CSV table of C-alpha atoms and ligand atoms in Angstrom, one decimal:
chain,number,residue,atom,x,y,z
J,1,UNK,CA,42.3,43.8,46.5
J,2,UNK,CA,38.9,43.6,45.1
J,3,UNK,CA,37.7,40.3,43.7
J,4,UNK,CA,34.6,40.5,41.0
J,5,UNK,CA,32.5,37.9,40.4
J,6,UNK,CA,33.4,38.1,36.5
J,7,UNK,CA,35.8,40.0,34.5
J,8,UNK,CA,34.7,40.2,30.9
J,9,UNK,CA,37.6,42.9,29.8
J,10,UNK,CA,40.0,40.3,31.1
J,11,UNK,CA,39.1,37.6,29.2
J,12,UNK,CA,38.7,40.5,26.2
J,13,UNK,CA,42.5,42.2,26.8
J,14,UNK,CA,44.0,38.4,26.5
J,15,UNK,CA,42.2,38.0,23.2
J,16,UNK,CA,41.7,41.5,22.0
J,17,UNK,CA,43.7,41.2,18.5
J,18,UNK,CA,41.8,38.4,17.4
J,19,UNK,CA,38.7,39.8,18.5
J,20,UNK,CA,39.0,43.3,16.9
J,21,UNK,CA,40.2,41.7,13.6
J,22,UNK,CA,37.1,39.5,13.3
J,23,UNK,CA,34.9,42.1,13.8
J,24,UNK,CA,36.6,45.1,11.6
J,25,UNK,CA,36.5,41.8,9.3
J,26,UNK,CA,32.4,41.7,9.3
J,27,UNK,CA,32.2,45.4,8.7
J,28,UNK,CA,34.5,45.5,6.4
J,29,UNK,CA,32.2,42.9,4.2
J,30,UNK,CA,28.9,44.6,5.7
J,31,UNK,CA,28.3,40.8,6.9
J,32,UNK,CA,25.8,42.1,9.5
J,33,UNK,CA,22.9,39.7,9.8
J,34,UNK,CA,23.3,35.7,8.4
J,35,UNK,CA,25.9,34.8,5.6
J,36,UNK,CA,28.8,33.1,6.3
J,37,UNK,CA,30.1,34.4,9.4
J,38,UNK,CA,26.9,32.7,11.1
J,39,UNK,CA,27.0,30.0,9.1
J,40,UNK,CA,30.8,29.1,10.1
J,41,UNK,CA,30.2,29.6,13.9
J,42,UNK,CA,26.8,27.0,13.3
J,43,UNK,CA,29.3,24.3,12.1
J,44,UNK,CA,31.7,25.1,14.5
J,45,UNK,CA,29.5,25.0,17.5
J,46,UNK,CA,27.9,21.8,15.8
J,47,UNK,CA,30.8,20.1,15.7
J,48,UNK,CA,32.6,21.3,19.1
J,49,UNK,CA,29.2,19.9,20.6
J,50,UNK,CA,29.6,16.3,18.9
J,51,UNK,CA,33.3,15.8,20.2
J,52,UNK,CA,32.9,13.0,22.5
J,53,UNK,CA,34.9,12.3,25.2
J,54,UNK,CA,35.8,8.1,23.6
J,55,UNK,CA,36.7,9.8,20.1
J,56,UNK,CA,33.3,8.2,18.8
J,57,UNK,CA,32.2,11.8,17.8
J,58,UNK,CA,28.5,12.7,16.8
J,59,UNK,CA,27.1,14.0,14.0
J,60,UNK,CA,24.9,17.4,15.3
J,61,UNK,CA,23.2,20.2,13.5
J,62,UNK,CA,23.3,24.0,14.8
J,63,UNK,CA,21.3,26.9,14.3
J,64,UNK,CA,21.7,30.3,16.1
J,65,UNK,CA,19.0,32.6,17.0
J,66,UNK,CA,18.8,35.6,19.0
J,67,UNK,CA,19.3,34.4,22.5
J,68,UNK,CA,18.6,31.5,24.8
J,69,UNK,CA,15.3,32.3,25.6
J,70,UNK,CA,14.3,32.2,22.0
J,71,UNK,CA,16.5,29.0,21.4
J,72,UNK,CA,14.7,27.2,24.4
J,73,UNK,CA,10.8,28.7,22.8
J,74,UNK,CA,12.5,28.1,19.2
J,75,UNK,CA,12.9,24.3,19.6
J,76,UNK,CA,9.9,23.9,21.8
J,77,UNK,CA,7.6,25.0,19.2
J,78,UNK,CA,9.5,23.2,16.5
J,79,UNK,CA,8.5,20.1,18.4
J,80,UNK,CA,5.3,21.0,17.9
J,81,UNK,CA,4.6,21.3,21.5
J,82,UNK,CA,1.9,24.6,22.2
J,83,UNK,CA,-1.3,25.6,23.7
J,84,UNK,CA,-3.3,22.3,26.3
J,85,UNK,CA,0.7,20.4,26.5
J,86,UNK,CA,2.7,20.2,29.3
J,87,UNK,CA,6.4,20.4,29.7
J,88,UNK,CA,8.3,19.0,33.5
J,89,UNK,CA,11.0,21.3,34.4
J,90,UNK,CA,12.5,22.5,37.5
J,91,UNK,CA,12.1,26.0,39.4
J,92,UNK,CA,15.9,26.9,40.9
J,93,UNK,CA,16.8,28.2,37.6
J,94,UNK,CA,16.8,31.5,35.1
J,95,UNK,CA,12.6,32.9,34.4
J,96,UNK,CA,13.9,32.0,30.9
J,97,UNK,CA,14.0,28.5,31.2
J,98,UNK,CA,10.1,28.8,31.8
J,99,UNK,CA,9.2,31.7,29.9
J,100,UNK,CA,10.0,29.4,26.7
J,101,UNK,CA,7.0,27.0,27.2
J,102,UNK,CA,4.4,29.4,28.1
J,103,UNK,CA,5.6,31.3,25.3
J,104,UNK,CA,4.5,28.5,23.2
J,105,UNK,CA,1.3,28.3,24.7
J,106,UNK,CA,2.1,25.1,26.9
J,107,UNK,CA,2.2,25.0,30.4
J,108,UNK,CA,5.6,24.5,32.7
J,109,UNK,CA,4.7,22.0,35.4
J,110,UNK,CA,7.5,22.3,38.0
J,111,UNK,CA,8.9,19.6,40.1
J,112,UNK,CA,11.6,19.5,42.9
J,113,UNK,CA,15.4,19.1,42.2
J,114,UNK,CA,17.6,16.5,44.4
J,115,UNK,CA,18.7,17.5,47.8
J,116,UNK,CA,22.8,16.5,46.6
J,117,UNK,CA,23.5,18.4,43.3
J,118,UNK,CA,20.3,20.8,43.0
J,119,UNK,CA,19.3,18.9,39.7
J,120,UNK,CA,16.3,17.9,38.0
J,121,UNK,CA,15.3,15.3,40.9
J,122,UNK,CA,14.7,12.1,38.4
J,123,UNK,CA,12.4,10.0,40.9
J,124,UNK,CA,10.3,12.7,40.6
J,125,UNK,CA,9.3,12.8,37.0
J,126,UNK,CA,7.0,10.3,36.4
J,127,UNK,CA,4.6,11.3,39.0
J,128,UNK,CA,4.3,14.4,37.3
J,129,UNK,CA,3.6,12.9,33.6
J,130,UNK,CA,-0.3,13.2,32.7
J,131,UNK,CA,-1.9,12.8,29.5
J,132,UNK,CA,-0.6,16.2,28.5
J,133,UNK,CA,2.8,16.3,29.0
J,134,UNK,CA,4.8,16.5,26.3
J,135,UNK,CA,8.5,16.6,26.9
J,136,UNK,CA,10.9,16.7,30.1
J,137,UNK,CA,13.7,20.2,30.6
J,138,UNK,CA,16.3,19.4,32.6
J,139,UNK,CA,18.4,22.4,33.1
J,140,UNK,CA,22.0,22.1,33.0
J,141,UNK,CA,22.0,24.4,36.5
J,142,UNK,CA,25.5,26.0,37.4
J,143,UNK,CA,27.3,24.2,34.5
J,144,UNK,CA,26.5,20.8,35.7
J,145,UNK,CA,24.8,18.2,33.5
J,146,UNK,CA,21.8,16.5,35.1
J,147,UNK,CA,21.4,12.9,35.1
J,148,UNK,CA,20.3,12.2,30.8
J,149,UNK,CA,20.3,8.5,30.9
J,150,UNK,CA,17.7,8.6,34.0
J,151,UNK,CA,15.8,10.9,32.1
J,152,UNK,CA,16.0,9.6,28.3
J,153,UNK,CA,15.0,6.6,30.2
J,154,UNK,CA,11.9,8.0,31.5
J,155,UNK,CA,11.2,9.7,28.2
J,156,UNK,CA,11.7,6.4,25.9
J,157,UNK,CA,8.7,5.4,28.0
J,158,UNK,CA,6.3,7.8,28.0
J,159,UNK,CA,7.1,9.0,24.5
J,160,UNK,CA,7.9,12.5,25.1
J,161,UNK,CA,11.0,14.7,24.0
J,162,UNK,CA,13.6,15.7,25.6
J,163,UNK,CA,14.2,20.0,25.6
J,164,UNK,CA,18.1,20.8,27.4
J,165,UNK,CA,18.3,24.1,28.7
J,166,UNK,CA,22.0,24.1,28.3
J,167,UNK,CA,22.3,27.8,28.2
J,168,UNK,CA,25.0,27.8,31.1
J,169,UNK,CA,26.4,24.4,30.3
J,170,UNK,CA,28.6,25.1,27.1
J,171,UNK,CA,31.5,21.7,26.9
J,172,UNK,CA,30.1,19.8,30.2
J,173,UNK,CA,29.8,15.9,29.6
J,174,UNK,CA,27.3,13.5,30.6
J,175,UNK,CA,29.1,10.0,30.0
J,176,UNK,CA,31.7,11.5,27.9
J,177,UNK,CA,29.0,13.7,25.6
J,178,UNK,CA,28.4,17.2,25.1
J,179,UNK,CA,24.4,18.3,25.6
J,180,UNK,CA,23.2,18.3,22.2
J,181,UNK,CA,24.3,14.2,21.7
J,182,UNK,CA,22.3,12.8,24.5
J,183,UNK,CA,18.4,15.0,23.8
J,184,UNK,CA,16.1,15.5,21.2
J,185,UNK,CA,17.5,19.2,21.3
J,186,UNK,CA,19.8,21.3,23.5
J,187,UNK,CA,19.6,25.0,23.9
J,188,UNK,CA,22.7,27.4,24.4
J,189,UNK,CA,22.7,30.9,25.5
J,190,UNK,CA,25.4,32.7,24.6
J,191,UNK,CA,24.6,36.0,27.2
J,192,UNK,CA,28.4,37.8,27.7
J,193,UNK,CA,28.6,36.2,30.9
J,194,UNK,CA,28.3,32.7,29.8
J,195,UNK,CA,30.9,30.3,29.6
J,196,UNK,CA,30.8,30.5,26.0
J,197,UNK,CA,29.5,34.3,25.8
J,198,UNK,CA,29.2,36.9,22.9
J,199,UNK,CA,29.5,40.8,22.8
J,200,UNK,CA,25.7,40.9,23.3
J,201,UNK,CA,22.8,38.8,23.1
J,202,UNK,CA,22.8,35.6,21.5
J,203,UNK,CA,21.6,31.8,21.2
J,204,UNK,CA,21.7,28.7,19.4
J,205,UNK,CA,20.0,25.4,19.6
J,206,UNK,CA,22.1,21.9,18.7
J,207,UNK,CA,20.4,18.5,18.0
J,208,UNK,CA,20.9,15.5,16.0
J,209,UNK,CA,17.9,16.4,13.8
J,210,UNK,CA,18.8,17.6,10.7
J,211,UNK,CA,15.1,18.2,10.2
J,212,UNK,CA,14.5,19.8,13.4
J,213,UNK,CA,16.9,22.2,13.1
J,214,UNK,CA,16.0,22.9,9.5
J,215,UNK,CA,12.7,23.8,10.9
J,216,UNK,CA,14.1,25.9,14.0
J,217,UNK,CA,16.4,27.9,11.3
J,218,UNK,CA,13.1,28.3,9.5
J,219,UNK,CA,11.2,29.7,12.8
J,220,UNK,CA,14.3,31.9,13.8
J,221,UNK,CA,13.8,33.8,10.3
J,222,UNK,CA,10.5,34.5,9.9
J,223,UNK,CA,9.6,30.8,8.5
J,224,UNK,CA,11.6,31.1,5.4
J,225,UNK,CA,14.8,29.5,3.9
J,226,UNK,CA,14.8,31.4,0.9
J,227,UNK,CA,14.4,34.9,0.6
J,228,UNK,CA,10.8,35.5,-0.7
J,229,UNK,CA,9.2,31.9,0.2
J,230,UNK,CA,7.5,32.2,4.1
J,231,UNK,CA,6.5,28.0,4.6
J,232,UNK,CA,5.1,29.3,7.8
J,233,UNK,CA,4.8,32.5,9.8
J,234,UNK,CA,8.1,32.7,12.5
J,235,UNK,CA,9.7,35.2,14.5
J,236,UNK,CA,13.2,37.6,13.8
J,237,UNK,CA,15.7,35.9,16.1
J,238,UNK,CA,19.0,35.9,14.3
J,239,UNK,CA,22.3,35.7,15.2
J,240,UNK,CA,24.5,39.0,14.2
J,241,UNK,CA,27.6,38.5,12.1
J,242,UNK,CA,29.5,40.4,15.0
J,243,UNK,CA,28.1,38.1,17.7
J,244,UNK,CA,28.8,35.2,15.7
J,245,UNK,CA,32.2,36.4,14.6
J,246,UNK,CA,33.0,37.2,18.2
J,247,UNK,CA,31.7,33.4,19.4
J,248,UNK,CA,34.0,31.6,16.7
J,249,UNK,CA,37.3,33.5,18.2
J,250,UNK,CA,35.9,32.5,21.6
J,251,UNK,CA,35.0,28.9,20.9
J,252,UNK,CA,38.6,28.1,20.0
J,253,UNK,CA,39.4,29.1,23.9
J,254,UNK,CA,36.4,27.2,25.3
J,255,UNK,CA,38.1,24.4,26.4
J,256,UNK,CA,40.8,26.0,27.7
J,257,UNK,CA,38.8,28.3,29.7
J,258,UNK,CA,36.6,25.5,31.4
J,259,UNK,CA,39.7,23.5,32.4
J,260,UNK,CA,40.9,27.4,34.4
J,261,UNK,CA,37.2,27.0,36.0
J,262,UNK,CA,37.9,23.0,36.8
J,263,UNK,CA,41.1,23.8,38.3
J,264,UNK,CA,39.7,27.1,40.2
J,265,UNK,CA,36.7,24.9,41.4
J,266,UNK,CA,39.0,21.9,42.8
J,267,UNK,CA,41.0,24.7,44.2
J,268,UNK,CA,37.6,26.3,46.3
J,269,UNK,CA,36.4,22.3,46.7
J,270,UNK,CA,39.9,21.6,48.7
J,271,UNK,CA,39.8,24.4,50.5
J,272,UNK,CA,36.2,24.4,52.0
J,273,UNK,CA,35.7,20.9,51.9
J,274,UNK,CA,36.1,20.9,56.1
J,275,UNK,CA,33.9,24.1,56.4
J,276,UNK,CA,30.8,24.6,57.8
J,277,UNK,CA,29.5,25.5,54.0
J,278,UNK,CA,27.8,22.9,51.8
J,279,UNK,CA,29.6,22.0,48.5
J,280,UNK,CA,27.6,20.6,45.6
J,281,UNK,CA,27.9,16.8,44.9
J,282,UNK,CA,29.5,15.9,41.2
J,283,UNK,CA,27.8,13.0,40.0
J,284,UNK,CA,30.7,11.3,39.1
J,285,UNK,CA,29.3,10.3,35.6
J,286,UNK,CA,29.7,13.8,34.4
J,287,UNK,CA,32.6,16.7,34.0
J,288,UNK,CA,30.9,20.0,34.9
J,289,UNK,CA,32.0,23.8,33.5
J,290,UNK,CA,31.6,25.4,36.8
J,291,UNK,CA,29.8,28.2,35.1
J,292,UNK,CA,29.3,29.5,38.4
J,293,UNK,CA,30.6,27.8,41.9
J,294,UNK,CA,27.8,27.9,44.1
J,295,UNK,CA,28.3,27.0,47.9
J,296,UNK,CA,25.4,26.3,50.8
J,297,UNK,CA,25.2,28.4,54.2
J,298,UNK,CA,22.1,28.6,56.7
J,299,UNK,CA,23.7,31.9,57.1
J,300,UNK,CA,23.9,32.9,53.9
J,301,UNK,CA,23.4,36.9,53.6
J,302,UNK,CA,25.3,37.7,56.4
J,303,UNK,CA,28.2,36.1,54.8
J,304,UNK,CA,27.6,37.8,51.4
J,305,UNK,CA,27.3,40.7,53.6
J,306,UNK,CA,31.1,39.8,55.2
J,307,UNK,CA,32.4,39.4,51.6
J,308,UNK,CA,31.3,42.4,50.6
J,309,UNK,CA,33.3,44.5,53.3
J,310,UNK,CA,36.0,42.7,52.2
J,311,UNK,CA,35.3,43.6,48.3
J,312,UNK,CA,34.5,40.4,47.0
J,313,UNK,CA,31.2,39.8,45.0
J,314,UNK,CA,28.9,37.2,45.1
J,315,UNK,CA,25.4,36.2,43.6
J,316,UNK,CA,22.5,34.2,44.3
J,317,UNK,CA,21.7,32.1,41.5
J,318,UNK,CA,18.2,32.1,42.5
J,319,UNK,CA,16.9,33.8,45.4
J,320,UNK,CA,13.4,33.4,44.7
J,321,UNK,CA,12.7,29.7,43.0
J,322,UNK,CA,10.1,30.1,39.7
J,323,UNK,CA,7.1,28.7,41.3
J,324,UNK,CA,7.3,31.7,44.0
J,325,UNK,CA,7.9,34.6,41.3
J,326,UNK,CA,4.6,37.2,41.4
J,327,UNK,CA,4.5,35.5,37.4
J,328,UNK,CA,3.6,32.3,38.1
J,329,UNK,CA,1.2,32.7,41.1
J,330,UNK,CA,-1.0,30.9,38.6
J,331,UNK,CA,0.9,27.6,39.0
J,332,UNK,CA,-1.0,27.4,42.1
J,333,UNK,CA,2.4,26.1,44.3
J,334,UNK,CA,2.4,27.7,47.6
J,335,UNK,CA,5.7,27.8,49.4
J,336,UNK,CA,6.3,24.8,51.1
J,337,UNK,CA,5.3,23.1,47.4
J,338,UNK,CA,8.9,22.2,46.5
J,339,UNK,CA,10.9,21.9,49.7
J,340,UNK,CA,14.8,21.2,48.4
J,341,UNK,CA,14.4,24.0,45.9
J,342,UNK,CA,13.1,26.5,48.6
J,343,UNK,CA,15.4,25.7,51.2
J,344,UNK,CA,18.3,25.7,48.5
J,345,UNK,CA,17.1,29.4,47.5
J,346,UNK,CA,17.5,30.7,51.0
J,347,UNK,CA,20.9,29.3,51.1
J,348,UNK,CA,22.9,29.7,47.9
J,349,UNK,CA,25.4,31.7,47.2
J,350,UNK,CA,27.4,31.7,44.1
J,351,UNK,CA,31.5,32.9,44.8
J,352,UNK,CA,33.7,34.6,42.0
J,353,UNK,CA,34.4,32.1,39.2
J,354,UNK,CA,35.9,33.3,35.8
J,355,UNK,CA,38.5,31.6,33.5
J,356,UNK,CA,41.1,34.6,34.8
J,357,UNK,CA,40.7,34.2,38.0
J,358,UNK,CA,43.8,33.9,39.8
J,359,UNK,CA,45.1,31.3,42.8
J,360,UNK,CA,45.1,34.4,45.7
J,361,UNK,CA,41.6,35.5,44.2
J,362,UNK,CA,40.9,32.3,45.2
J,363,UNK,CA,43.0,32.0,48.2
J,364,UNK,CA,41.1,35.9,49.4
J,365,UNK,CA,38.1,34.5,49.0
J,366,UNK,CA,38.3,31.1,51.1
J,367,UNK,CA,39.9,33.1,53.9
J,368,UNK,CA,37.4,35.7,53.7
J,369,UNK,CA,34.8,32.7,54.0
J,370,UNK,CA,36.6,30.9,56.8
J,371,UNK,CA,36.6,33.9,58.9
J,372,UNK,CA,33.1,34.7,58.4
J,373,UNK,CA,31.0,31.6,58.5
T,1,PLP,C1,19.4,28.5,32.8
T,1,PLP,C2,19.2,29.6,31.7
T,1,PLP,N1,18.2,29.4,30.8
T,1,PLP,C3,17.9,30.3,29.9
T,1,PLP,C4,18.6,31.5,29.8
T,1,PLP,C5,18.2,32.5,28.8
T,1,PLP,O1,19.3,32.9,28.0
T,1,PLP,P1,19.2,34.4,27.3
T,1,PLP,O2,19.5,35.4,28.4
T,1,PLP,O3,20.3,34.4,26.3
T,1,PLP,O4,17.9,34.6,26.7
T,1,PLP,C6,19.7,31.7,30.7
T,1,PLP,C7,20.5,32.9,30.7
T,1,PLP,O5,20.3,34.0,31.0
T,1,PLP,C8,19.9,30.8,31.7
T,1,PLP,O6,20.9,31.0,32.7
């Protein structure tokens, strides 16, 4: 039987009536861009965000845009961070996560990730802060949270802000907290394949800052909060009433869902924990969402090659780390620059993970894995 990597009509056919319902509902009120539709799923997501694990819940502020990339370059420029700053990120991650800061005029200055979970290596940061930096992305890679009190540790120092690309982190805790309760700002994309994932594009940005998001919700639609007043000149990138119809429906399984992909992780994590594959380390602080379940081989393609014999699809998630993309030659980091995240792009390889995956999916696929490696 063939395994995919995801199966979006899966996860549609076991919510289908509630889905069609809420969006017959928006036509039916012509809610197609902003109104109250957007406006419930901001206070939703707001307040899903600011459930903490202890019961001392948060008080967060939500504003959708059009996607993650524009809620990553949203928040950035909100910040006020642009052309001559710097912002530290990492390069094993989306173009996106990148593509935000130049997009604001600043500069991305990469550094390397740690050799154990593939995350923002936090030992490296303040060798990289110069008079310009500005503010520190850690990027939430895979579903796992990277390590905030190193880094809100390192920020409270230097005085610089703290950007989450959270985009494929929906629910995971640092510490018991959701991103959007432990940074200046976290940033959600809500791409259908997400853990959290709309019937197109979509994006929202979370933060304890009233103001901040006030000023993001501002940016999103073109600088205005009332129809014919423009404070400043934005951008379009709003959230559609079908998205954000479609993302309330869905936020109400989102916990469910990421416990399937806990339990379908421990389930590949118990299987291949004696294999010659390398498993990413948990820092045990946190509780990831297994947006995807990425393993380690020095043979990597010729096992995604077996798999694929045997039907089962795979990714690499990324074969080609930022600072070696044609784009950002300009960086001026010639291979051999960030050593972990190069040798980690030659060998990862992400295996089927979805909500609906099923126990002999799984089962398939470690057998298909232990024959081939
Ligand atoms: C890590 C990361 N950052 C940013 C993005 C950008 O999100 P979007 O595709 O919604 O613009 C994505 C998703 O594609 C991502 O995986």
């Amino acid at each position: 039987m063939p395994v995919p990597f995801v199966d979006l009509s899966a996860q549609y056919r076991s919510i289908k009536e509630q889905i069609d319902q809420a969006l017959a509902d928006v036509i039916d009120r012509c809610a197609f861009v902003g109104g109250e539709t957007v406006q419930q799923f901001e206070q939703d997501f707001s307040l899903y965000c600011g459930i903490n694990a202890d019961g001392n819940d948060v008080e967060l502020h939500c504003t959708s845009c059009g996607n993650g990339t524009d809620a990553l370059y949203l928040a950035i420029r909100a910040l006020g961070i642009g052309p001559g700053d710097e912002v530290i990120t990492v390069a094993p991650t989306f173009i996106a996560s990148a593509e935000a800061i130049t997009l604001t005029g600043a500069a991305p200055v990469f550094i390397d990730v740690h050799r154990d979970t593939l995350l923002m290596d936090v030992d490296l940061i303040e060798p990289a802060i110069t008079e310009r930096t500005k503010a520190i992305m850690p990027v939430h890679l895979y579903g796992q949270p990277c390590d905030m009190q190193g880094i809100n540790a390192i920020a409270a120092r230097h005085n610089l802000k703290v950007v989450v690309d959270a985009a494929q982190a929906h629910g995971a805790t640092f510490e018991g907290k959701r991103p959007g309760a432990l940074s200046d700002v976290a940033c959600f994309s809500f791409y259908p394949g997400k853990n959290l994932g709309a019937y197109g594009d979509g994006g929202a940005v979370v933060s304890g800052d009233r103001e901040l998001i006030q000023k993001i919700k501002m940016l999103s639609n073109h600088g205005r909060l009332e129809k014919y007043t423009h404070q400043i000149e934005g951008v379009n990138s709003r959230l559609d009433g079908m998205q954000a119809a479609v993302l309330s429906v869905k936020l109400r399984y989102l916990n469910q869902w990421n416990q399937a992909r806990r339990s379908h992780a421990a389930r590949y994590i118990e299987a291949l924990t004696d294999s010659d594959l390398t498993l990413a380390t948990t820092d045990p602080r946190t509780d990831p969402v297994w947006h995807l379940f990425v393993v380690r081989s020095t043979g990597r393609d010729a096992l995604a090659a077996k798999l694929k014999q045997q039907q089962i699809a795979t990714g690499v998630h990324y074969p080609i780390p930022l600072h070696l993309q044609p784009a950002y030659g300009y960086v001026n980091l010639p291979a051999g620059s960030l050593p972990v995240t190069e040798q980690a792009a030659s060998q990862v390889l992400s295996l089927p993970m979805f909500a609906e995956l099923t126990d002999q999916q799984i089962d398939q696929v470690v057998l298909a894995l232990q024959a081939g490696s």
